[in-house]
Amino acid sequence: MTETFISWGMDPNWAWGVATICGILLIALPLMLAVAMIIYADRKIWAAIALRRGPNVVGPFGLLQSFADGLKVFLQETIIPTSANRGLFLIAPIITFTVALLAWAVIPFNSGAVLADINVGLLYILAISSLGVYGVILSGWASNSKYPFFSAMRASAQMISYEVSIGFILIGIVLYADSFNMNEIVKAQIGHGFGLVNAFGFNLLLFPLAVMFLISSLAETARAPFDLTEAESELVAGYQTEYSSMSFALFWLGEYANVLLMCTLNAVLFWGGWLPPLNIDLIPWFDIPGVIWLFAKILFFFFVFSWVKATVPRYRYDQLMRLGWKVFLPISLIWIFLISGWLMLTRYAA
Amino acid sequence: MVDLTQYLPILIFLVIAVGLSSAFVFLPMGVARLTGAHKPEPAKLTEYECGFPAFEDARSQFDVRFYLVAILFIIFDLEAAFLFPWAVSLEEIGWAGWATMMIFLAELTLGLVYAWKKGALDWE
Amino acid sequence: MIQLIAFYLFATIVIASAAMVIFARNPVHSVMWLILAFFNAAGLMLLAGAEFIAMLLVIVYVGAVAVLFLFVVMMLDIDFAELRAGFVRYLPLGALVAIILAAELVFAVGAWSAGGVDLAARAAPVVTDKSNIQQIGELLYTKYIFLFEAAGIVLLVAMIGAIVLTHRQRGGVRTQNISAQNRRRPEDATRLVDPGVGQGMEL
């Protein structure tokens, strides 16, 4: 993009700056639009599974429902409880939303189409997603109310527990890709299975990791069946109970942006990102822009997320912790041993 | 080599993202004052409770297991931190480096087994 | 130019937020300032070219250690006004520690510029085209094996210590035995009987 601006006769430094800001807006604004549409899609999918109609009043097929909701909350009064810590109470949604946006800086949308092509892209994502827990803890604590506080404690313990297994699962990917750069990870998947398929997920050794990562990403984003943080029969509305107006909506936006991010990570890390699924040029696979492939994969994973939410009953907290610490953690540790041993025997055998 | 120009977009992104989300939080507060939606009253501003004034301070002490989870998280996070450089330098360090890491993992697995047997991973 | 601005920005925020950690009245605010300080320290590391260390600083300190701090200060029901009252009483002791630390700093800087001790001929890092994660990896698991394994043992001790200190066995709780549940078959639990008319049934 920088070159385009230079060709328009701009100073290279300015061109870079303008191109960067355009890139950021090209990520942030469509992301917010996508979040609005994905909330609508989510509601439609649950409705379809439950044999209901879902939102169908605002706009054609109810497509504008999320925008109507957005306008409504925007015009509402922001209530700050008297007993709350005002500063932290308002900072919490800002943290949640900022963190949800920021992680997208290193996601590759196409070959080389990434805002910040850093060496440690995957670590950056881990670092940013580990900040998400602060939005939750702070909102719960600053509300100074019983239910948000309980919910925040539950949510933070849940998030950090699954971050552990996510960290170990990602090491399997890094071992195979031999890089932390997101673009390199995608490129390492070209022709991964005997030169035929473009995905780590088709590797028998990596497939269990892909499944564990999908489940962990459900838990990390507190989606059903792991949505104990807002188990409404016990905790009212979770850590956002005291919030209203746009600061409430920011939690929603942040949550769905994180869900989208997790879908994207599933697609990028295990299922080939912007690559077409097969490495054969029978149909002109490679002529379809990579962005389309990536978006198709993201939407597929989002559908899986909604599907799971509509069908699977909620876990109990002890079952959730057991799954994280006693199932995923040992298995991912064993898998690190298996994968690295296999690579030592085959790829680095010389 | 570290290409610092790749990090500058992140810094700009951070500024934009913070600005955007602050605007989302503070704009409606202003708008609500203009439209007249802003009408605070004492009952509305109390914290949520099931129809009665709260009996006690919300910030009660909670179970020590939350600390334990946090501590175990730190330890395993550090373990993962040691695995990161290892995962990308496996080719150069060879079998010796691989074996080193396996011993390290065995030490930590020992800790995990201990935690498991002690019941530190149980939530009842 | 931008690097220079970024350096002074990060450095100023680190120092300012570190000061706020001490001056903030509310301990939760203190932890938040501490997190800001960690964050900007990561920025400084990045400027120094240590991107791996910068990310680790965020992952480990901000993502894990500060969460524990936050848990601790949020839960401990301490009367903080009372704690503050000790400020004047401990002032002489605190001042003494501060003076010693300052003297040590001056001493260390002096020793460094004097250049008396040649610490194994400090060599400037060799610039290669490898990322610094790989460079760390190539050294840590070959040349510094013992330090690495020692770190593993420290972590093990920390884990055991944490469990010994905080874990309490609770009596009288009924836990779910999942493997027993999964092993249970319909034959173990149910019985199909066909009682005749008017006959009772033994349970």
XYZ file of C-alpha atoms in Angstrom:
677
model
C 0.000 0.000 0.000
C 2.920 2.282 0.739
C 4.013 2.054 -2.896
C 0.605 3.244 -4.088
C 0.843 6.342 -1.966
C 4.407 6.978 -3.142
C 3.265 6.671 -6.736
C 0.743 9.380 -5.995
C 3.703 11.635 -5.320
C 3.828 11.429 -1.543
C 6.956 11.627 0.579
C 7.968 7.988 1.456
C 7.742 8.555 5.208
C 4.327 10.149 4.934
C 3.227 7.470 2.526
C 4.238 4.825 5.064
C 2.397 6.594 7.845
C -0.782 7.062 5.825
C -0.613 3.466 4.574
C -0.235 2.183 8.144
C -3.157 4.182 9.446
C -5.266 3.056 6.495
C -4.245 -0.524 7.267
C -5.257 -0.125 10.899
C -8.619 1.332 9.951
C -9.020 -1.425 7.367
C -8.669 -3.916 10.199
C -10.548 -2.131 12.973
C -13.620 -0.862 11.153
C -14.482 -4.034 9.180
C -13.823 -5.953 12.393
C -16.487 -3.972 14.214
C -18.845 -4.421 11.286
C -18.043 -8.138 11.252
C -18.742 -8.336 14.987
C -22.146 -6.728 14.478
C -22.990 -9.158 11.698
C -21.609 -12.139 13.569
C -23.815 -11.398 16.586
C -26.745 -11.433 14.192
C -25.498 -14.670 12.599
C -25.049 -16.220 16.039
C -28.633 -15.436 16.998
C -29.933 -16.701 13.669
C -28.031 -19.973 13.994
C -29.285 -20.661 17.530
C -32.763 -19.765 16.383
C -32.543 -22.138 13.452
C -31.303 -24.963 15.674
C -34.077 -24.288 18.171
C -36.641 -24.063 15.347
C -37.269 -20.381 15.978
C -37.029 -17.434 13.630
C -34.506 -15.275 15.400
C -34.250 -11.537 14.736
C -36.422 -10.740 11.712
C -37.940 -7.303 12.279
C -35.269 -4.654 11.760
C -34.265 -4.450 8.127
C -34.529 -7.259 5.561
C -34.323 -10.633 7.388
C -33.495 -8.664 10.542
C -30.042 -7.903 9.157
C -29.907 -4.518 10.850
C -30.779 -5.896 14.304
C -27.269 -5.424 15.730
C -27.112 -1.843 14.497
C -30.450 -1.070 16.097
C -29.179 -2.600 19.344
C -26.000 -0.577 19.033
C -27.899 2.664 18.560
C -30.115 1.822 21.510
C -27.247 1.229 23.934
C -25.447 4.281 22.600
C -28.338 6.511 23.612
C -28.735 4.915 27.027
C -27.621 6.357 30.306
C -24.300 5.145 31.697
C -24.964 4.091 35.260
C -21.982 4.060 37.580
C -22.947 2.554 40.953
C -22.089 4.749 43.910
C -20.064 2.016 45.584
C -17.982 1.304 42.469
C -14.451 2.551 41.896
C -15.238 5.007 39.123
C -11.864 5.060 37.393
C -11.290 1.315 37.190
C -14.975 0.754 36.463
C -14.644 2.763 33.249
C -11.169 1.515 32.365
C -12.211 -2.167 32.394
C -14.312 -2.072 29.184
C -11.629 0.047 27.514
C -9.032 -2.627 28.303
C -11.294 -5.431 27.080
C -12.031 -3.772 23.766
C -8.509 -2.466 23.135
C -7.019 -5.892 23.738
C -9.604 -7.513 21.471
C -8.640 -5.132 18.651
C -4.911 -5.175 19.190
C -4.344 -8.890 18.642
C -5.428 -8.517 15.016
C -2.247 -6.595 14.187
C -0.297 -9.765 13.426
C -2.975 -11.851 11.685
C -1.979 -12.525 8.057
C -4.948 -11.965 5.746
C -3.082 -12.957 2.632
C 0.492 -13.690 1.652
C 2.314 -10.770 3.254
C -0.910 -8.862 3.922
C -0.273 -8.302 7.609
C -0.096 -5.066 9.532
C 2.946 -5.923 11.652
C 5.056 -8.737 10.239
C 7.019 -9.413 13.431
C 9.269 -12.386 14.173
C 7.404 -13.275 17.331
C 3.848 -12.955 16.017
C 2.520 -15.965 17.879
C 4.085 -14.814 21.147
C 2.536 -11.410 20.568
C -0.874 -13.027 20.322
C -0.255 -15.002 23.508
C 0.904 -11.823 25.243
C -2.089 -9.785 24.122
C -4.623 -12.469 24.916
C -3.137 -12.870 28.387
C -4.084 -9.214 28.965
C -7.739 -9.980 28.375
C -8.033 -11.279 31.926
C -7.570 -7.754 33.327
C -10.732 -6.430 31.720
C -12.599 -9.211 33.492
C -10.963 -8.965 36.927
C -11.143 -5.180 36.996
C -14.776 -4.998 35.964
C -15.678 -7.524 38.640
C -13.690 -5.850 41.354
C -14.482 -2.245 40.477
C -18.229 -2.949 40.410
C -17.998 -3.683 44.138
C -20.961 -5.974 43.867
C -21.218 -9.596 44.865
C -22.136 -11.366 41.633
C -19.745 -9.563 39.290
C -16.979 -10.261 41.773
C -17.658 -14.008 41.945
C -17.971 -14.141 38.206
C -14.698 -12.283 37.710
C -12.867 -14.723 39.974
C -14.319 -17.691 38.145
C -13.637 -16.177 34.750
C -10.046 -15.270 35.500
C -9.216 -18.700 36.944
C -10.815 -20.279 33.892
C -8.951 -18.067 31.439
C -5.539 -18.580 32.982
C -6.088 -22.344 33.255
C -6.775 -22.662 29.567
C -4.007 -20.267 28.623
C -1.606 -22.872 30.002
C -2.815 -25.593 27.677
C -3.071 -23.177 24.732
C 0.579 -22.244 25.288
C 1.650 -25.885 25.185
C -0.532 -26.702 22.181
C 0.993 -23.841 20.217
C 4.461 -25.222 20.841
C 3.502 -28.226 18.730
C 2.694 -25.881 15.855
C 5.913 -23.933 16.336
C 7.925 -27.151 16.308
C 6.491 -28.051 12.921
C 6.611 -24.560 11.417
C 10.003 -23.753 12.963
C 8.964 -20.121 13.327
C 6.871 -17.763 15.419
C 6.062 -15.539 12.471
C 2.404 -15.957 11.524
C 3.119 -15.719 7.804
C 5.849 -18.334 8.050
C 3.494 -20.622 9.968
C 0.958 -20.397 7.164
C 3.616 -20.925 4.512
C 4.938 -23.980 6.342
C 1.550 -25.577 5.744
C 1.819 -25.486 1.940
C 1.661 -29.053 0.730
C 2.023 -30.341 4.270
C 0.469 -33.777 3.758
C 2.508 -35.473 0.999
C 2.353 -32.243 -0.988
C -1.418 -32.560 -1.251
C -3.171 -30.664 1.514
C -2.426 -27.229 2.880
C -3.088 -27.645 6.578
C -1.373 -28.874 9.714
C -4.711 -30.235 10.857
C -4.542 -33.124 8.393
C -1.339 -34.341 10.021
C -2.278 -37.268 12.270
C 0.171 -36.067 14.907
C -1.241 -32.553 14.904
C -4.934 -33.337 14.559
C -5.440 -34.046 18.288
C -3.798 -30.689 19.002
C -6.209 -29.020 16.586
C -9.159 -30.527 18.443
C -7.754 -29.516 21.828
C -7.091 -26.020 20.543
C -10.651 -25.678 19.302
C -12.039 -26.737 22.687
C -9.553 -24.556 24.558
C -10.536 -21.597 22.437
C -14.153 -22.153 23.448
C -13.056 -22.127 27.083
C -10.722 -19.165 26.653
C -13.485 -17.014 25.190
C -15.964 -18.314 27.784
C -18.363 -19.565 25.136
C -20.846 -22.316 25.836
C -20.365 -25.017 27.117
C -17.804 -23.156 29.225
C -19.815 -19.982 29.812
C -19.801 -20.311 33.591
C -18.868 -16.682 33.942
C -22.365 -15.655 32.998
C -24.286 -18.623 34.280
C -27.353 -16.447 34.684
C -29.092 -18.694 37.185
C -26.197 -18.242 39.600
C -24.430 -15.038 38.685
C -27.033 -12.740 37.095
C -25.109 -11.444 34.072
C -21.582 -12.236 35.151
C -18.939 -9.580 35.558
C -20.906 -7.128 33.407
C -23.912 -7.043 35.747
C -23.354 -3.449 36.841
C -22.599 -2.126 33.372
C -24.982 -0.289 31.127
C -24.997 1.659 27.906
C -21.983 1.514 25.610
C -19.582 0.265 28.283
C -21.766 -2.834 28.514
C -21.756 -3.128 24.741
C -17.967 -2.909 24.687
C -17.783 -6.153 26.650
C -20.034 -7.748 24.077
C -18.050 -6.355 21.177
C -14.801 -7.409 22.812
C -16.138 -10.876 23.518
C -17.263 -11.425 19.962
C -14.076 -9.909 18.555
C -12.204 -12.445 20.684
C -14.412 -15.241 19.401
C -13.607 -14.165 15.856
C -9.930 -13.983 16.749
C -10.012 -17.515 18.114
C -11.787 -18.744 14.962
C -9.100 -17.016 12.919
C -6.333 -18.593 14.989
C -7.869 -22.017 14.464
C -7.950 -21.327 10.741
C -4.462 -19.835 10.542
C -2.574 -22.186 12.827
C -4.128 -25.516 11.991
C -6.118 -25.219 8.796
C -3.908 -23.284 6.433
C -5.049 -19.686 6.891
C -5.270 -17.981 3.510
C -4.256 -21.118 1.606
C -6.755 -23.182 -0.366
C -7.311 -26.558 1.308
C -5.716 -28.645 -1.452
C -2.371 -28.068 -3.084
C -3.538 -29.371 -6.472
C -4.378 -26.990 -9.278
C -7.299 -29.017 -10.657
C -9.757 -26.252 -10.085
C -8.138 -22.789 -10.118
C -7.862 -22.866 -6.284
C -4.995 -20.458 -6.145
C -6.736 -17.850 -8.286
C -9.292 -17.265 -5.572
C -7.891 -14.527 -3.327
C -6.455 -15.816 -0.052
C -8.683 -13.492 1.951
C -11.730 -15.374 0.702
C -10.283 -18.695 1.826
C -9.422 -17.252 5.211
C -12.855 -15.725 5.684
C -14.539 -18.950 4.617
C -12.544 -20.858 7.223
C -13.268 -18.254 9.899
C -16.978 -18.450 9.148
C -16.859 -22.225 9.287
C -15.289 -22.132 12.744
C -17.738 -19.499 13.841
C -20.548 -21.774 12.744
C -18.991 -24.553 14.827
C -18.878 -22.198 17.815
C -22.568 -21.325 17.435
C -23.516 -24.910 16.832
C -21.756 -25.992 20.005
C -23.402 -23.200 21.943
C -26.820 -24.248 20.725
C -26.421 -27.936 21.461
C -23.978 -28.678 24.284
C -25.080 -28.246 27.911
C -22.952 -26.175 30.243
C -20.046 -27.722 32.115
C -19.725 -27.643 35.872
C -16.811 -25.652 37.256
C -14.960 -28.687 38.622
C -15.386 -30.459 35.280
C -14.034 -27.402 33.498
C -10.948 -27.279 35.696
C -10.463 -31.010 35.394
C -10.559 -30.806 31.609
C -7.986 -28.032 31.550
C -5.507 -29.269 34.130
C -5.952 -33.034 34.087
C -6.705 -33.749 30.461
C -5.390 -31.048 28.151
C -2.237 -30.191 30.087
C -0.846 -33.766 30.348
C -1.861 -34.618 26.785
C -0.235 -31.500 25.353
C 2.939 -32.234 27.361
C 3.056 -35.767 25.952
C 2.418 -34.392 22.487
C 5.388 -32.041 22.752
C 7.495 -35.098 23.498
C 5.992 -37.040 20.585
C 6.195 -34.245 18.026
C 9.714 -33.169 18.887
C 10.879 -36.800 18.981
C 9.279 -37.464 15.604
C 10.874 -34.359 14.098
C 14.272 -35.319 15.520
C 13.966 -38.757 13.956
C 12.761 -37.564 10.572
C 13.379 -33.928 9.690
C 16.545 -33.316 11.722
C 17.903 -36.865 11.509
C 21.104 -36.010 9.673
C 17.659 -9.215 13.386
C 14.821 -7.192 14.787
C 12.924 -5.030 12.383
C 11.638 -2.238 14.595
C 9.635 -0.653 11.798
C 7.320 -3.641 12.068
C 6.502 -2.690 15.638
C 5.592 0.906 14.922
C 2.191 -0.035 13.413
C 1.399 -1.854 16.669
C 2.137 1.287 18.667
C -0.057 3.355 16.340
C -2.731 0.665 16.533
C -2.560 0.792 20.329
C -3.117 4.547 20.304
C -6.025 4.259 17.855
C -7.612 1.327 19.714
C -7.420 3.075 23.083
C -8.820 6.242 21.520
C -11.642 4.362 19.875
C -12.684 2.445 22.971
C -12.405 5.524 25.205
C -14.636 7.340 22.758
C -17.122 4.481 22.988
C -17.145 4.737 26.774
C -17.201 8.494 27.207
C -19.239 9.685 24.198
C -22.487 8.022 25.337
C -22.052 9.670 28.731
C -22.046 13.048 27.011
C -24.837 12.105 24.634
C -27.004 10.880 27.505
C -26.634 14.270 29.182
C -27.688 16.036 25.999
C -30.685 13.839 25.304
C -31.826 13.885 28.909
C -31.406 10.146 29.393
C -28.982 10.870 32.218
C -31.155 10.762 35.318
C -29.295 9.195 38.217
C -31.128 8.533 41.443
C -29.939 6.824 44.636
C -31.873 3.590 44.151
C -30.635 3.229 40.598
C -27.055 3.702 41.687
C -26.997 0.938 44.290
C -25.237 -2.257 43.399
C -27.228 -5.205 42.144
C -28.825 -7.365 44.804
C -31.971 -9.442 44.878
C -34.318 -6.712 46.048
C -32.736 -5.821 49.371
C -29.786 -3.686 50.414
C -26.554 -5.682 50.416
C -25.811 -7.267 53.801
C -22.069 -7.171 53.597
C -19.140 -5.870 51.631
C -18.980 -7.525 48.232
C -15.233 -7.952 48.376
C -15.143 -10.941 50.639
C -12.193 -13.224 51.061
C -12.316 -16.132 48.701
C -11.005 -19.623 48.459
C -7.261 -20.073 48.632
C -7.462 -22.365 45.614
C -7.689 -19.362 43.329
C -4.197 -18.375 44.476
C -3.011 -21.906 43.936
C -4.343 -21.879 40.380
C -2.608 -18.556 39.775
C 0.694 -19.886 41.145
C 0.488 -23.080 39.102
C -0.315 -20.914 36.090
C 2.832 -18.847 36.627
C 4.963 -21.969 36.887
C 3.575 -23.586 33.758
C 3.728 -20.288 31.914
C 7.430 -20.095 32.721
C 7.862 -23.663 31.574
C 6.218 -22.735 28.277
C 8.519 -19.708 28.104
C 11.490 -22.070 28.243
C 9.962 -24.187 25.508
C 9.584 -21.315 23.029
C 13.263 -20.839 22.093
C 13.765 -24.588 22.163
C 10.999 -25.177 19.632
C 12.651 -23.021 16.972
C 16.243 -24.095 17.539
C 15.759 -27.854 17.563
C 17.769 -28.242 14.360
C 20.852 -26.517 15.726
C 20.909 -28.021 19.203
C 20.439 -31.625 18.087
C 19.770 -34.657 20.268
C 21.651 -33.188 23.235
C 19.373 -30.166 23.299
C 16.346 -32.374 22.849
C 17.377 -34.598 25.757
C 17.997 -31.531 27.924
C 14.465 -30.369 27.361
C 13.071 -33.819 28.055
C 14.807 -33.832 31.449
C 13.366 -30.378 32.110
C 9.908 -31.563 31.127
C 10.321 -34.632 33.331
C 11.091 -32.382 36.317
C 7.949 -30.395 35.701
C 5.898 -33.511 35.073
C 7.046 -34.698 38.487
C 5.596 -31.482 39.896
C 2.375 -32.045 37.999
C 2.110 -35.600 39.324
C 2.685 -34.315 42.853
C -0.016 -31.671 42.433
C -2.352 -34.283 41.019
C -1.756 -36.793 43.833
C -2.095 -34.102 46.475
C -5.446 -33.165 44.988
C -4.346 -29.604 44.240
C -5.974 -29.825 40.821
C -9.337 -30.906 42.223
C -12.291 -28.586 42.610
C -15.034 -30.109 44.617
C 14.032 9.990 15.620
C 10.872 8.022 16.328
C 12.963 5.554 18.297
C 14.310 8.365 20.418
C 10.840 9.735 21.104
C 9.580 6.229 21.873
C 12.491 5.621 24.238
C 11.861 8.773 26.247
C 8.125 8.124 26.223
C 8.523 4.580 27.542
C 11.230 5.517 30.013
C 9.225 8.411 31.432
C 6.127 6.276 31.812
C 8.119 3.476 33.480
C 9.519 5.840 36.079
C 6.289 7.734 36.595
C 4.190 4.613 36.972
C 6.784 3.027 39.249
C 6.454 6.087 41.460
C 2.681 5.769 41.335
C 2.964 2.139 42.497
C 4.313 3.495 45.760
C 2.135 6.577 46.060
C -1.228 5.125 45.058
C -3.512 4.847 48.092
C -5.468 1.899 46.822
C -3.350 -1.272 46.466
C -5.331 -2.386 43.417
C -4.404 0.887 41.755
C -0.808 0.164 42.732
C -0.913 -3.129 40.872
C -2.411 -1.405 37.845
C 0.434 1.099 37.814
C 2.858 -1.794 38.179
C 1.319 -3.409 35.098
C 1.743 -0.158 33.176
C 5.380 -0.102 34.271
C 5.923 -3.698 33.084
C 4.300 -2.864 29.807
C 6.530 0.080 29.134
C 9.578 -1.867 30.252
C 8.624 -4.350 27.538
C 8.573 -1.426 25.126
C 12.088 -0.479 26.221
C 13.253 -4.062 25.693
C 11.794 -3.937 22.218
C 13.721 -0.758 21.448
C 16.880 -2.505 22.611
C 16.174 -5.189 20.005
C 15.209 -7.943 22.459
C 11.802 -8.784 21.083
C 11.634 -12.208 22.713
C 12.390 -10.785 26.149
C 9.828 -8.048 25.542
C 7.103 -10.574 24.754
C 8.108 -12.762 27.710
C 7.928 -9.751 29.979
C 4.335 -9.236 28.924
C 3.377 -12.928 28.961
C 5.007 -13.818 32.278
C 4.960 -10.619 34.323
C 1.851 -8.888 33.051
C -0.079 -12.010 32.129
C 0.784 -14.197 35.108
C 2.657 -12.579 37.990
C 0.546 -9.426 38.088
C -2.630 -11.536 38.034
C -1.430 -13.255 41.197
C -0.565 -9.877 42.761
C -4.013 -8.642 41.874
C -5.622 -11.736 43.408
C -3.618 -11.215 46.578
C -4.300 -7.515 47.069
C -7.929 -7.869 46.091
C -8.556 -10.583 48.618
C -6.459 -9.649 51.592
C -8.788 -7.655 53.726
C -6.196 -5.335 55.175
C -6.936 -2.001 56.729
C -4.696 0.071 54.523
C -5.037 3.255 56.504
C -3.418 1.415 59.391
C -0.608 0.228 57.179
C 0.033 3.785 56.067
C 0.285 4.867 59.667
C 3.524 2.926 59.951
C 5.080 5.135 57.307
C 6.674 7.635 59.685
C 7.780 4.970 62.114
C 9.698 3.049 59.473
C 11.009 6.168 57.750
C 14.540 5.988 59.264
C 14.925 2.326 58.349
C 13.572 2.928 54.851
C 15.850 5.903 54.380
C 18.824 3.795 55.455
C 17.996 1.100 52.897
C 17.510 3.756 50.227
C 20.888 5.332 50.998
C 22.628 1.959 50.862
C 21.001 1.173 47.527
C 21.916 4.566 46.109
C 25.507 4.145 47.281
C 25.685 0.724 45.672
C 24.374 2.149 42.412
C 26.986 4.905 42.405
C 29.634 2.338 43.269
C 28.566 0.011 40.494
C 28.507 2.755 37.895
C 31.913 3.918 39.077
C 33.323 0.399 38.889
C 31.866 -0.051 35.427
C 33.414 3.120 34.038
C 36.710 2.381 35.757
C 36.743 -0.886 33.862
C 38.943 -2.656 36.409
C 37.449 -6.141 36.330
C 37.397 -7.779 32.945
C 34.355 -10.043 33.162
C 35.405 -12.815 30.787
C 36.186 -10.284 28.068
C 32.730 -8.911 27.363
C 32.194 -9.186 23.658
C 29.676 -7.229 21.679
C 26.867 -9.463 20.441
C 27.457 -10.818 16.991
C 24.917 -9.507 14.547
C 23.386 -12.322 12.571
C 20.249 -12.572 10.511
C 18.688 -15.005 12.987
C 15.828 -13.968 15.211
C 16.861 -13.604 18.802
C 14.633 -16.456 19.958
C 16.759 -18.795 17.891
C 19.946 -17.269 19.192
C 18.794 -17.724 22.784
C 17.772 -21.279 21.987
C 21.117 -22.165 20.490
C 22.916 -20.997 23.618
C 20.516 -21.937 26.391
C 20.222 -25.633 25.562
C 23.871 -26.230 24.749
C 26.208 -23.953 26.634
C 24.011 -23.203 29.634
C 22.460 -26.635 30.205
C 23.135 -26.646 33.938
C 21.583 -23.239 34.519
C 18.615 -24.326 32.475
C 18.106 -27.542 34.431
C 18.629 -25.662 37.675
C 15.823 -23.347 36.602
C 13.682 -26.424 36.110
C 14.424 -27.583 39.652
C 13.662 -24.125 41.034
C 10.293 -24.262 39.294
C 9.654 -27.728 40.705
C 10.484 -26.564 44.223
C 8.254 -23.528 43.733
C 5.384 -25.718 42.646
C 5.737 -28.121 45.568
C 6.180 -25.238 47.984
C 3.067 -23.499 46.728
C 1.033 -26.667 47.098
C 2.351 -27.396 50.587
C 1.618 -23.846 51.723
C -1.802 -23.310 50.229
C -3.430 -26.662 49.723
C -5.882 -27.706 52.392
C -7.664 -31.006 52.213
C -11.314 -30.413 52.819
C -13.246 -32.982 54.756
C -16.743 -34.137 53.994
C -16.888 -33.332 50.317
C -18.108 -35.852 47.787
C -16.144 -35.637 44.612
C -17.085 -37.017 41.270
C -15.172 -40.137 40.293
C -15.303 -39.867 36.552
C -13.529 -43.094 35.685
C -15.845 -45.025 38.016
C -18.812 -43.357 36.354
C -17.575 -44.254 32.922
C -16.889 -47.857 33.946
C -20.388 -48.298 35.286
C -22.582 -50.333 32.992
C -26.367 -50.672 32.950
C -26.050 -54.225 34.337
C -24.442 -52.902 37.542
C -27.217 -50.493 38.241
C -30.448 -51.898 36.913
C -32.232 -55.192 37.128
C -35.053 -56.338 34.982
C -37.693 -58.291 36.864
C -41.048 -59.542 35.807
C -43.210 -59.794 38.944
C -46.416 -61.784 38.760
C -49.799 -60.184 39.429
C -50.397 -59.432 43.099
C -46.832 -60.201 44.015
C -44.675 -57.604 45.672
C -41.184 -56.737 44.692
C -38.050 -56.687 46.720
C -35.828 -53.728 46.218
